[in-house]
CSV table of C-alpha atoms and ligand atoms in Angstrom, one decimal:
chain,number,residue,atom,x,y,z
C,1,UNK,CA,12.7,19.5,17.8
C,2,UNK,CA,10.8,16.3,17.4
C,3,UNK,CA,7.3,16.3,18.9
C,4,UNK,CA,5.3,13.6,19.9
C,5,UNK,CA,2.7,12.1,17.4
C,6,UNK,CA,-1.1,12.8,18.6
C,7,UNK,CA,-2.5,9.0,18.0
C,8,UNK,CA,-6.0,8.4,17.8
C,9,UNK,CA,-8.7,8.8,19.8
C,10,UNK,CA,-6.4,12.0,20.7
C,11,UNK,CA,-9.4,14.6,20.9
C,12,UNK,CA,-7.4,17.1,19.2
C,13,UNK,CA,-7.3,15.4,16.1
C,14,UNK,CA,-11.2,15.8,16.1
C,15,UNK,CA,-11.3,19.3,16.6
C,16,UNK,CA,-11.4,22.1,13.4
C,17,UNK,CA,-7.9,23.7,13.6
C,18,UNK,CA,-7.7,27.6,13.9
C,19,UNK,CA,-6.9,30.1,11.1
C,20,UNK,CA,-3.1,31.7,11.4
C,21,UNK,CA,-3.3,35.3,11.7
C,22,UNK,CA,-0.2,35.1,13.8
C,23,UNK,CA,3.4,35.0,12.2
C,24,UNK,CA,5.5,35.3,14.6
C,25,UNK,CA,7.3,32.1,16.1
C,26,UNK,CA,5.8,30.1,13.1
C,27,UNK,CA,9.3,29.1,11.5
C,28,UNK,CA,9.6,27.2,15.0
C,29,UNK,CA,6.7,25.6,14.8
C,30,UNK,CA,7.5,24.5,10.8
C,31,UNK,CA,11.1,23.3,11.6
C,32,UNK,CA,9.2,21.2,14.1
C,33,UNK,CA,6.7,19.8,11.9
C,34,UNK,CA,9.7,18.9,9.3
C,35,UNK,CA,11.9,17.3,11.9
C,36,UNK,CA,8.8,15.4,13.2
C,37,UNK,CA,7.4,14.3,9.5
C,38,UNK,CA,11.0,13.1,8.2
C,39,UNK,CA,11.4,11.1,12.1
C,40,UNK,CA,8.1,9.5,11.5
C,41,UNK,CA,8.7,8.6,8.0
C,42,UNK,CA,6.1,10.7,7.2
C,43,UNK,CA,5.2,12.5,3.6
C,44,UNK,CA,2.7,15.0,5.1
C,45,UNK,CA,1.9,16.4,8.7
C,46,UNK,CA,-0.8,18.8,10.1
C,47,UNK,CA,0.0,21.0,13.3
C,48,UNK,CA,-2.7,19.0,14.8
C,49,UNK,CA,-0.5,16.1,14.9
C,50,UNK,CA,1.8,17.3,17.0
C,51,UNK,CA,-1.2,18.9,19.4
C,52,UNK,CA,-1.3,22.2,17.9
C,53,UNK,CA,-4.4,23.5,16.2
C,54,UNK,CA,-3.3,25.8,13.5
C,55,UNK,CA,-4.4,25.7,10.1
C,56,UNK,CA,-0.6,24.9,9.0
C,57,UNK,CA,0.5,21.4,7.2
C,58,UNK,CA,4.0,20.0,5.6
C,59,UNK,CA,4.3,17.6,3.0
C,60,UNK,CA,6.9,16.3,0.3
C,61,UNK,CA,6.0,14.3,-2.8
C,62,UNK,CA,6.6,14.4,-6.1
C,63,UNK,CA,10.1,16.2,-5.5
C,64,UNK,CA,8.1,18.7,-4.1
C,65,UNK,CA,8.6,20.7,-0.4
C,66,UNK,CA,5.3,22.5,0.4
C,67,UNK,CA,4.4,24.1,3.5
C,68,UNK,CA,0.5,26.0,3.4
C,69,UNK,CA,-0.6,28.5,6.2
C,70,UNK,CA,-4.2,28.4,6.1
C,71,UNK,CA,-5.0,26.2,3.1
C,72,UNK,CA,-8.2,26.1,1.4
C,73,UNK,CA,-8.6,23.7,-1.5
C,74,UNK,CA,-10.1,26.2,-4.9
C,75,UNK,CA,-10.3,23.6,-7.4
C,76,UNK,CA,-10.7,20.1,-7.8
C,77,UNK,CA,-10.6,17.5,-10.6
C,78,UNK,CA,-11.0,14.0,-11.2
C,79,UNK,CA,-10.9,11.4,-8.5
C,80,UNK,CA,-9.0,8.0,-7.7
C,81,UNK,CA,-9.1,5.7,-5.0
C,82,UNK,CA,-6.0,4.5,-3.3
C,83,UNK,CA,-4.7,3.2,-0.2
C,84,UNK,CA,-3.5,6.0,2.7
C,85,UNK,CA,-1.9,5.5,5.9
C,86,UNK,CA,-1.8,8.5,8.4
C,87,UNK,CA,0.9,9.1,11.3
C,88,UNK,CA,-1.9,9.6,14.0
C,89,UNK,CA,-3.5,6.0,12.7
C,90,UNK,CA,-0.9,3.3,13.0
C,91,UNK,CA,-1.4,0.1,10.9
C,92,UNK,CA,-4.7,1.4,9.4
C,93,UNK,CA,-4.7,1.6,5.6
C,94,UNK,CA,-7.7,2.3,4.0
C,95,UNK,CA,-8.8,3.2,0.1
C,96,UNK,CA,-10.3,6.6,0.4
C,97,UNK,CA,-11.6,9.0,-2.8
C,98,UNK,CA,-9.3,11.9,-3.5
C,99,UNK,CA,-9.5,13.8,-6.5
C,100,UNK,CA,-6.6,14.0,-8.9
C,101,UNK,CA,-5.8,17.0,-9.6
C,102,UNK,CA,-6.2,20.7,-7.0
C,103,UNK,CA,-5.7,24.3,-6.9
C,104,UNK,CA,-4.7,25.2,-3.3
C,105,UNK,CA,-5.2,28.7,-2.5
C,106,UNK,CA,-2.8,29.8,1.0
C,107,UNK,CA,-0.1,31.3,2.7
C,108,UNK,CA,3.7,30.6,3.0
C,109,UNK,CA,5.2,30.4,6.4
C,110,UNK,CA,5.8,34.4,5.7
C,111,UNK,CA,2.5,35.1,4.9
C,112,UNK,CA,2.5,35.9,1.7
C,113,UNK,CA,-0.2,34.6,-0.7
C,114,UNK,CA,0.6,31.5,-2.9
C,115,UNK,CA,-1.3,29.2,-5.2
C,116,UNK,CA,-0.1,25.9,-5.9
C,117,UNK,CA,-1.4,23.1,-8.5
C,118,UNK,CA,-0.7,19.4,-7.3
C,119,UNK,CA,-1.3,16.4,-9.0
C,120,UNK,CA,-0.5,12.4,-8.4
C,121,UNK,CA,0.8,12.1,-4.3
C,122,UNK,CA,1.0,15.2,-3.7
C,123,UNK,CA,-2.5,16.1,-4.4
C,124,UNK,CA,-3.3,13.0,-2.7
C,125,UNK,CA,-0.8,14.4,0.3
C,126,UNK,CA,-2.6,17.8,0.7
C,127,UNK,CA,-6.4,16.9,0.8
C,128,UNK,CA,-5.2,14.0,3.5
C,129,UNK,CA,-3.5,16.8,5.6
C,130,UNK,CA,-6.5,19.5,5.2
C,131,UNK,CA,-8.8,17.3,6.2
C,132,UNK,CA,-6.5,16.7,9.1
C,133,UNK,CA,-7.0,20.5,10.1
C,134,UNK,CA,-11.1,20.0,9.9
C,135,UNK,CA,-10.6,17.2,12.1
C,136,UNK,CA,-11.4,14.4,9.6
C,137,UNK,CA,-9.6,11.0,9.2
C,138,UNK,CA,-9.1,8.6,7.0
C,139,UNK,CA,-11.1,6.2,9.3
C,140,UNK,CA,-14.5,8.7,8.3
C,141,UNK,CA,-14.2,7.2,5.0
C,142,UNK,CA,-14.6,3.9,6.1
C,143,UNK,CA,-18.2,1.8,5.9
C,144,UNK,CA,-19.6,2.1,9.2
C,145,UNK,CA,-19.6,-1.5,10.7
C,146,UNK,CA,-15.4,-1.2,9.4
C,147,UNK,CA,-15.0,2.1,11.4
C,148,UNK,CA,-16.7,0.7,14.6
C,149,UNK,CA,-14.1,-2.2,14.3
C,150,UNK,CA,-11.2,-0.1,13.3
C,151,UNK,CA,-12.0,2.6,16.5
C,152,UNK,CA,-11.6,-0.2,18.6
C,153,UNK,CA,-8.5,-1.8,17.2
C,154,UNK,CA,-6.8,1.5,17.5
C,155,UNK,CA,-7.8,2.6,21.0
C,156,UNK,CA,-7.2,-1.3,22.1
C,157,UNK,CA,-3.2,-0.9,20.4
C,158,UNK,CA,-3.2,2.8,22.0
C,159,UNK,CA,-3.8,1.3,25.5
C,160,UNK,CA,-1.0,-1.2,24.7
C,161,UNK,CA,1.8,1.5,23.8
N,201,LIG,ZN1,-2.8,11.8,8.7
């Protein structure tokens, strides 16, 4: 089913999302998160963004389908800079550092173990939606005096919705 986006200042985006030690009911959750991310026009979602706080994300790029249960990033190359939107922060785009090229070490939506290599988006994709699970936007990236601004240009178009 198609959840509801959590927009900023949502406090659960904020908060650091819980480890899965759980399996059961998780396939729910996932078809969920797809449904939600393709609605949305999204590339990438975190369970936080549709108010649950599990360390879970979806994302598709580079003809690529990935879901990650408990993701932690093992290897990191490179870096680039390029503009990112995010579901939860309407009309914001911001340049924000990623590096190019990770080693992601996680769980499938079975719990088995996997390892998977990204480069280009999809990289880009996964360190956007991990950070999501530590609580951390795009917005963080931001100089100060432009985050100040942007906070109150998205809780001012969040009062208008
Ligand atoms: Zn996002």
């Amino acid at each position: 089913m198609v959840q509801d986006i959590k927009i900023f200042p949502d406090y659960i985006l904020r908060e650091k999302a819980k480890k899965v030690e759980e399996f059961s009911g998780i396939e729910n959750l996932i078809e969920d998160m797809w449904e939600t991310m393709y609605t949305y026009k999204g590339v990438g979602l975190a369970a936080p963004q549709i108010g649950i706080g599990k360390r879970i994300f979806v994302a598709e790029a580079e003809k690529r389908k990935l879901v990650m249960v408990n993701p932690v990033i093992i290897h990191k190359e490179g870096e680039e800079l390029m503009e990112e939107g995010c579901l939860s922060l309407p009309e914001v785009y911001l340049p924000i550092p990623r590096a190019i090229f990770i080693e992601v070490e996680g769980l499938n939506e079975k719990g088995e173990k996997i390892k998977v290599e990204a480069e280009g988006l999809l990289s880009r994709v996964i360190q956007h939606e991990i950070d999501h699970l530590e609580g951390i936007l795009t917005i963080d990236y931001a100089r100060p005096s432009k985050r100040v601004k942007l906070e109150k240009l998205l809780k001012e178009l969040n009062r208008r919705r």
